[in-house]
CSV table of C-alpha atoms and ligand atoms in Angstrom, one decimal:
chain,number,residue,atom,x,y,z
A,1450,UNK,CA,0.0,0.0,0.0
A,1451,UNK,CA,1.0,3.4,-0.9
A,1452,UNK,CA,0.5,6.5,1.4
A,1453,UNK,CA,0.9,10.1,-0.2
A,1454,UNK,CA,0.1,13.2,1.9
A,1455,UNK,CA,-0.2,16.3,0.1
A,1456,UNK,CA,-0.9,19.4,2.5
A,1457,UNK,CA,-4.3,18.6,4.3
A,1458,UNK,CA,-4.8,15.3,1.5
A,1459,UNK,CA,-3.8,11.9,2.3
A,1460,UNK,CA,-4.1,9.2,-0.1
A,1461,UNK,CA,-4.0,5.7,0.1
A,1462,UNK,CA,-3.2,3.6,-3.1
A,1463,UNK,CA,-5.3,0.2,-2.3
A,1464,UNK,CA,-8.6,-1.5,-1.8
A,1465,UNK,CA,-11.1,0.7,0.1
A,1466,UNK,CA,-12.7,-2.8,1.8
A,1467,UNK,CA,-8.9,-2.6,3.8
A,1468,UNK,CA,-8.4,0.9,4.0
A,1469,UNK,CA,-11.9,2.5,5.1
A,1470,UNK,CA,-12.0,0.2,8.7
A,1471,UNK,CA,-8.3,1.9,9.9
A,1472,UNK,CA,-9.1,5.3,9.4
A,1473,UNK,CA,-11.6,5.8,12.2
A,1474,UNK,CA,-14.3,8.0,12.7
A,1475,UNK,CA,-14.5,11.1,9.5
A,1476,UNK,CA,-17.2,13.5,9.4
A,1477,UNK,CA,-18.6,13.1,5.9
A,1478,UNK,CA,-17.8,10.6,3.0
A,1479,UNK,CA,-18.5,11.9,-0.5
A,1480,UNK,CA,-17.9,9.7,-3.5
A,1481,UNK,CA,-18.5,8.4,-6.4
A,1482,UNK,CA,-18.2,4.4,-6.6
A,1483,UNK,CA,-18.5,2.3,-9.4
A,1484,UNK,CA,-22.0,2.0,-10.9
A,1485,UNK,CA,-21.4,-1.5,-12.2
A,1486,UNK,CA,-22.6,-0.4,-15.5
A,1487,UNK,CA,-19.7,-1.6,-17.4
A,1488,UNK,CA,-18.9,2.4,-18.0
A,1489,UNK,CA,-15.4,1.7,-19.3
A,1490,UNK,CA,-16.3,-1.0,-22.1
A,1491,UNK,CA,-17.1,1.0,-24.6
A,1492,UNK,CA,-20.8,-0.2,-25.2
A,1493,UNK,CA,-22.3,2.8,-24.4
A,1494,UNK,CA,-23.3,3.5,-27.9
A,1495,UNK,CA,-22.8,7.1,-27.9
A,1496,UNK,CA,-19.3,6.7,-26.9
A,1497,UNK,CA,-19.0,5.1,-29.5
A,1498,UNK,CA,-19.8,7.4,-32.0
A,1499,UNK,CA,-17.1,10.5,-30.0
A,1500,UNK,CA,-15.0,11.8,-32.6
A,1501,UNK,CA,-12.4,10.2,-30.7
A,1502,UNK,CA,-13.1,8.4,-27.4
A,1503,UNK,CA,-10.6,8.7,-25.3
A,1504,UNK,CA,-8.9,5.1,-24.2
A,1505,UNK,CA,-8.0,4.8,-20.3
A,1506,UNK,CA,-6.7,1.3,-20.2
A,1507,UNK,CA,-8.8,-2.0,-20.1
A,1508,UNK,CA,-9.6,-2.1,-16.1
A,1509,UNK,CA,-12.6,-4.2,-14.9
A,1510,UNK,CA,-13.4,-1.5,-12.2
A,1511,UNK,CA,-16.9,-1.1,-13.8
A,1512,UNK,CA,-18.1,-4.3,-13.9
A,1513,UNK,CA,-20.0,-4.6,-11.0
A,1514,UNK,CA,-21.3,-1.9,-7.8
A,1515,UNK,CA,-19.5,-2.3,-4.5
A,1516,UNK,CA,-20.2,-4.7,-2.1
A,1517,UNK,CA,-23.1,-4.4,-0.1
A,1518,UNK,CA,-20.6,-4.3,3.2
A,1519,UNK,CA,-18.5,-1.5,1.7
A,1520,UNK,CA,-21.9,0.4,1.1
A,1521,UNK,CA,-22.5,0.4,4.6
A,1522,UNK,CA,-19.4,0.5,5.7
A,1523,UNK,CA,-19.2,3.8,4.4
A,1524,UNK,CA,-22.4,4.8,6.2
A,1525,UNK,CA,-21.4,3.4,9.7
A,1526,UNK,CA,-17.8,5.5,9.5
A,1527,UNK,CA,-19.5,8.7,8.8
A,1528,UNK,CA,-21.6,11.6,10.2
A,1529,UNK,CA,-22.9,12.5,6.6
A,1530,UNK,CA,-23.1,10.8,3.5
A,1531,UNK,CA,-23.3,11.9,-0.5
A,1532,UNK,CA,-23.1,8.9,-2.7
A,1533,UNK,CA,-23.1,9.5,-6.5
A,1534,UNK,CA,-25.1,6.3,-8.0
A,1535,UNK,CA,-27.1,5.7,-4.8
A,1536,UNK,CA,-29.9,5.1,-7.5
A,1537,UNK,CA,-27.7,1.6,-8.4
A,1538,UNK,CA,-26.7,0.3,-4.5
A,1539,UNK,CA,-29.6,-0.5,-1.4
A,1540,UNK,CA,-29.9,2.7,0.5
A,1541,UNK,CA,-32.4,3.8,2.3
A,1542,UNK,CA,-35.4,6.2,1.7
A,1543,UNK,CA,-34.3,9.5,2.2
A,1544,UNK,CA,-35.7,12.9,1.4
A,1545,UNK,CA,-32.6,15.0,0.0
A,1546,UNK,CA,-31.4,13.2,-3.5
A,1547,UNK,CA,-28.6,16.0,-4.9
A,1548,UNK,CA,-29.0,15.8,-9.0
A,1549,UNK,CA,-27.2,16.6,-11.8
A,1550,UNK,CA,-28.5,17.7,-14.8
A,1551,UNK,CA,-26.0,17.1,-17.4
A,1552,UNK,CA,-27.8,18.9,-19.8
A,1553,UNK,CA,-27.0,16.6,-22.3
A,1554,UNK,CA,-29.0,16.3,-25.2
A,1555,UNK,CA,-30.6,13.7,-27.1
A,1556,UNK,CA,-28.5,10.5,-26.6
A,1557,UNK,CA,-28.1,7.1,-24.7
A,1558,UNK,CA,-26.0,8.9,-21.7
A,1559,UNK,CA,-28.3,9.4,-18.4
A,1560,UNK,CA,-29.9,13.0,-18.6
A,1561,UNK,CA,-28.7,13.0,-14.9
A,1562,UNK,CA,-27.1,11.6,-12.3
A,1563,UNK,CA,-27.9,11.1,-8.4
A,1564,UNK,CA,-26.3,11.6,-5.2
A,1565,UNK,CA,-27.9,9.6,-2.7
A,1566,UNK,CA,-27.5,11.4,0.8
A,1567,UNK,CA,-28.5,11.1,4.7
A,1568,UNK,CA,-29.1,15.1,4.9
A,1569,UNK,CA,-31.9,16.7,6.2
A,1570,UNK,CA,-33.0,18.9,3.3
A,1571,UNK,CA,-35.2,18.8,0.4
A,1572,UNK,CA,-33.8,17.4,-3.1
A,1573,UNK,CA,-31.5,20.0,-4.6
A,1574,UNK,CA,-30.6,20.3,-8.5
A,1575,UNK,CA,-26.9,21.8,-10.0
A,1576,UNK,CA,-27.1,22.1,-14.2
A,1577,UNK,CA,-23.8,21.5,-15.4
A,1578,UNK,CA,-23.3,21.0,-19.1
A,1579,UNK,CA,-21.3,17.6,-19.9
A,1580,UNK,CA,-21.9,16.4,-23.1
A,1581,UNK,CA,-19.2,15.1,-25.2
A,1582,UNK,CA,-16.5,17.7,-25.6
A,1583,UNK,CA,-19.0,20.8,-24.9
A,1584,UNK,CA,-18.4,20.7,-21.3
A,1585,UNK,CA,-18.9,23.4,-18.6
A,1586,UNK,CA,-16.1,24.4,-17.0
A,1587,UNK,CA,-11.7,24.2,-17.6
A,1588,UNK,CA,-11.2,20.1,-16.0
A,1589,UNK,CA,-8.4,18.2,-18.0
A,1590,UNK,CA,-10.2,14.4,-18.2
A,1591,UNK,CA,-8.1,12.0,-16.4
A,1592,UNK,CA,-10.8,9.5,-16.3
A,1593,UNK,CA,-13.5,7.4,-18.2
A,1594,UNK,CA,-15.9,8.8,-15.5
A,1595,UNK,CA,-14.5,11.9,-13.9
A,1596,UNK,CA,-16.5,14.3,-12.0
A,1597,UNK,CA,-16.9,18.0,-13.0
A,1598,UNK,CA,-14.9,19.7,-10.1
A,1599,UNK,CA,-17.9,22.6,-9.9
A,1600,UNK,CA,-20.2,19.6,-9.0
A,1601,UNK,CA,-18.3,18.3,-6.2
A,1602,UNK,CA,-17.8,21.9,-5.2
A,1603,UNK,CA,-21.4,22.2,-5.1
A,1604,UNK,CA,-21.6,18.7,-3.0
A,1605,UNK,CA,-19.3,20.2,-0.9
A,1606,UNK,CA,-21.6,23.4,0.3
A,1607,UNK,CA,-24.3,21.2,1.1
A,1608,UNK,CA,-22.1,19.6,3.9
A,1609,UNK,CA,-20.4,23.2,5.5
A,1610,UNK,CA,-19.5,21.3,8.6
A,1611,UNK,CA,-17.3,18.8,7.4
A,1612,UNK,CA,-13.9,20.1,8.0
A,1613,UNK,CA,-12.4,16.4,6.7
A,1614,UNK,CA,-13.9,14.4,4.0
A,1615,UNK,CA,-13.5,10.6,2.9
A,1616,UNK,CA,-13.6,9.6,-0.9
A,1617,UNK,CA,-12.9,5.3,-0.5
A,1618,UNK,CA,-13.5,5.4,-4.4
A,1619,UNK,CA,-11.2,8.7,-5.4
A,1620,UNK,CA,-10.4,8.0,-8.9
A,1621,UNK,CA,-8.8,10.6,-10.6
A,1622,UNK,CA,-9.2,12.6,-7.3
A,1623,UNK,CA,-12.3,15.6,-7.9
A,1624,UNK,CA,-13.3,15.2,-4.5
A,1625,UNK,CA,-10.1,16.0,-3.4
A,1626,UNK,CA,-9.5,19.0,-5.6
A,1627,UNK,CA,-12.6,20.3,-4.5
A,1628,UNK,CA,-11.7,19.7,-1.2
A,1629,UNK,CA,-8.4,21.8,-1.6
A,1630,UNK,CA,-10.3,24.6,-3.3
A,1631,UNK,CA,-13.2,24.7,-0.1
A,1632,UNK,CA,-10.4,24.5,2.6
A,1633,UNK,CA,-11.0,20.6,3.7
A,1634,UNK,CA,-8.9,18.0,4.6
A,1635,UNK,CA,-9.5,15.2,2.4
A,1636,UNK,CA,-8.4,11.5,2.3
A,1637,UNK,CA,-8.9,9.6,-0.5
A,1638,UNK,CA,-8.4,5.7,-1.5
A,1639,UNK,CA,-8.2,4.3,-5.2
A,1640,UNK,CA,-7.1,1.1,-6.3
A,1641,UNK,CA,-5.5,1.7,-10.0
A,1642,UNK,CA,-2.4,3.4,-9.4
A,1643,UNK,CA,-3.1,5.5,-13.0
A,1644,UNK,CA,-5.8,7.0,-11.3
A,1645,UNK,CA,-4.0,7.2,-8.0
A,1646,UNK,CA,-1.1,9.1,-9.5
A,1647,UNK,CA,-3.5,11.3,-11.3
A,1648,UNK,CA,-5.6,12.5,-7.9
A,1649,UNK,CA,-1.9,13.2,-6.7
A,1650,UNK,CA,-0.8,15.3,-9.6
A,1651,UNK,CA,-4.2,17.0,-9.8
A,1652,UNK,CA,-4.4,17.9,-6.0
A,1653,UNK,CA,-0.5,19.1,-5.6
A,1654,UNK,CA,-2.0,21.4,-8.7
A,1655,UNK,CA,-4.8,22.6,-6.8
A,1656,UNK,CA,-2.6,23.8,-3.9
A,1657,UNK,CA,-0.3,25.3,-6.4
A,1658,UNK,CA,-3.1,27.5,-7.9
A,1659,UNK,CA,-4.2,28.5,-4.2
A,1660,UNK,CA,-0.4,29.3,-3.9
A,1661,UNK,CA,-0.6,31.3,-6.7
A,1662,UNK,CA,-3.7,32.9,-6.0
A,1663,UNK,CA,-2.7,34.1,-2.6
A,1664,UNK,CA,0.9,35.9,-3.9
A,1665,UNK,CA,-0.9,37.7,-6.8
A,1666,UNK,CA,-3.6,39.3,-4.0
A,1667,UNK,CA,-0.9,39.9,-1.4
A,1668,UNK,CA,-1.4,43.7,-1.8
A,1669,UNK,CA,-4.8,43.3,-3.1
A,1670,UNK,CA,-7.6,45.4,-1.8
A,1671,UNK,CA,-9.3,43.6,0.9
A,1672,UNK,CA,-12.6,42.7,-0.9
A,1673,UNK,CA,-10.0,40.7,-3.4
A,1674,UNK,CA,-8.6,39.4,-0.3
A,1675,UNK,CA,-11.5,37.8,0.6
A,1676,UNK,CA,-11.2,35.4,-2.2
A,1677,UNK,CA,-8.3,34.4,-1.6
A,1678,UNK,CA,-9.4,33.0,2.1
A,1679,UNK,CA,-11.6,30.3,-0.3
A,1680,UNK,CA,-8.0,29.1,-0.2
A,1681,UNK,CA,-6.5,29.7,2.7
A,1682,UNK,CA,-7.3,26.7,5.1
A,1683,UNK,CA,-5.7,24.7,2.3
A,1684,UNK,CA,-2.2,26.6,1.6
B,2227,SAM,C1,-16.6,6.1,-10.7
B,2227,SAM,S1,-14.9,6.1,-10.5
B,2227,SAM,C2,-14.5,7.6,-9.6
B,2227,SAM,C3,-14.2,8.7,-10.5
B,2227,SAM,C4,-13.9,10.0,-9.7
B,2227,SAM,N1,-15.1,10.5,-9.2
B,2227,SAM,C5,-13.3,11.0,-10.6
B,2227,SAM,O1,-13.8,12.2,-10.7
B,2227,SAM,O2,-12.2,10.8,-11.1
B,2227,SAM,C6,-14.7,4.8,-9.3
B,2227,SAM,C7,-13.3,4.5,-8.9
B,2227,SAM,O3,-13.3,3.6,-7.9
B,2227,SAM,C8,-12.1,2.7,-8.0
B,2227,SAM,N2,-12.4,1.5,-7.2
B,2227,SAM,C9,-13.2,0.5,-7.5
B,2227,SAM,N3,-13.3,-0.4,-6.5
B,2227,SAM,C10,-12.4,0.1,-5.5
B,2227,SAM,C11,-12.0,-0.4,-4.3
B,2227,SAM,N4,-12.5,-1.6,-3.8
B,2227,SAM,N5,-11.1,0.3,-3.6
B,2227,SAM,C12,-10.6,1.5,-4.1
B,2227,SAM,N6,-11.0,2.0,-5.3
B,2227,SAM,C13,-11.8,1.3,-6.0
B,2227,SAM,C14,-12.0,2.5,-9.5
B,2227,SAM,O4,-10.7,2.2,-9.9
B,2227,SAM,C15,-12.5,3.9,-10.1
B,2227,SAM,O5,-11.4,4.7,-10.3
């Protein structure tokens, strides 16, 4: 097992199912797991027909959803839960669904996708265009099935307590880019060290843009300054 701490991010390069139960107690866990849609085979048809899909390898990691322990698991180590997918795993009833509307057009992709979570609120709704290469936002892919980093920002403010937040299925690391950019600590687990190395690269990036972000506003005016303290807790 590999261990890389990067500011307030530790990772762990391994099998969440052996990681998760050393960690100990964490105030929120916000992920992404597999869907066990066989995402990454190429099936889909309209991936197919992408000017140029991009190939990530031949892993198996879609094949099937996570174990029914690792589901709950995930649920007994944490105060709060957001679980992209929860529509595909057994969860409980609950009233406060976070969606995504991909705004995606006519084609075989879901229109949206669903966060289950255990919070207290009403269903809430972020539109954030993903659809082929017309995508919202400036996020370099690293992955078949990468999050947009605004939607795990937006994840993020429904959980403003959560000074530390677990991703057991980190992938290519959003989470924990979002979790750099909103001042968390973050700890994240993935199992393919491509991925793995890519949540390192990306995160050590997102410090370096808070880094930059702070010098240039050094003698900014103090409304300026305000933005920068989005970053500060991570620097
Ligand atoms: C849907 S992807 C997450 C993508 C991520 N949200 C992103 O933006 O890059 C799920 C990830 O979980 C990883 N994974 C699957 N089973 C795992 C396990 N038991 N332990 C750790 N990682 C696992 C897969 O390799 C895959 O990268």
């Amino acid at each position: 097992m590999r261990v890389e701490t990067i500011g307030n991010c530790t990772l762990y390069l391994g099998d969440c199912a052996e990681i998760m139960p050393t960690l100990g107690r964490v105030p929120a866990v916000v992920t992404d797991p597999p869907y066990g849609i066989d995402e990454n085979s190429k099936k889909v048809a309209s991936r197919g027909k992408l000017a140029a899909p991009k190939d990530y390898g031949d892993f198996d990691w879609d094949k099937a959803p996570p174990a029914q322990e690792i589901i709950d698991m995930m649920r007994a180590v944490s105060d709060s839960q957001i679980i992209f997918g929860g529509n595909y795993f057994h969860l409980p009833p609950t009233s406060c669904w976070l969606v995504w509307d991909k705004q995606n057009g006519n084609n075989d992709f879901a229109d949206c996708e669903l966060a289950w979570t255990n919070l207290k609120k009403a269903v809430r709704r972020i539109y954030w265009r993903w659809n082929g290469m017309i995508r919202k936002g400036d996020d370099v892919r690293e992955h078949p099935t990468q999050k947009p980093e605004g939607v795990m920002s937006w994840c993020l403010t429904h959980i403003p307590g959560a000074h530390t937040v677990l991703d057991p299925f980190c992938g290519s690391g959003t989470t924990g880019v979002a979790c750099v950019k909103a001042g968390r600590s973050f700890i994240g687990i993935e199992r393919e060290p491509s991925y793995f190395d890519a949540a390192c690269r990306r995160i050590e990036k997102a410090y370096q843009q808070g880094d930059m972000f702070l010098a240039a506003n050094d003698n900014a005016p103090a409304s300026a300054q305000a933005g920068a303290d989005l970053f500060a807790g991570a620097a």
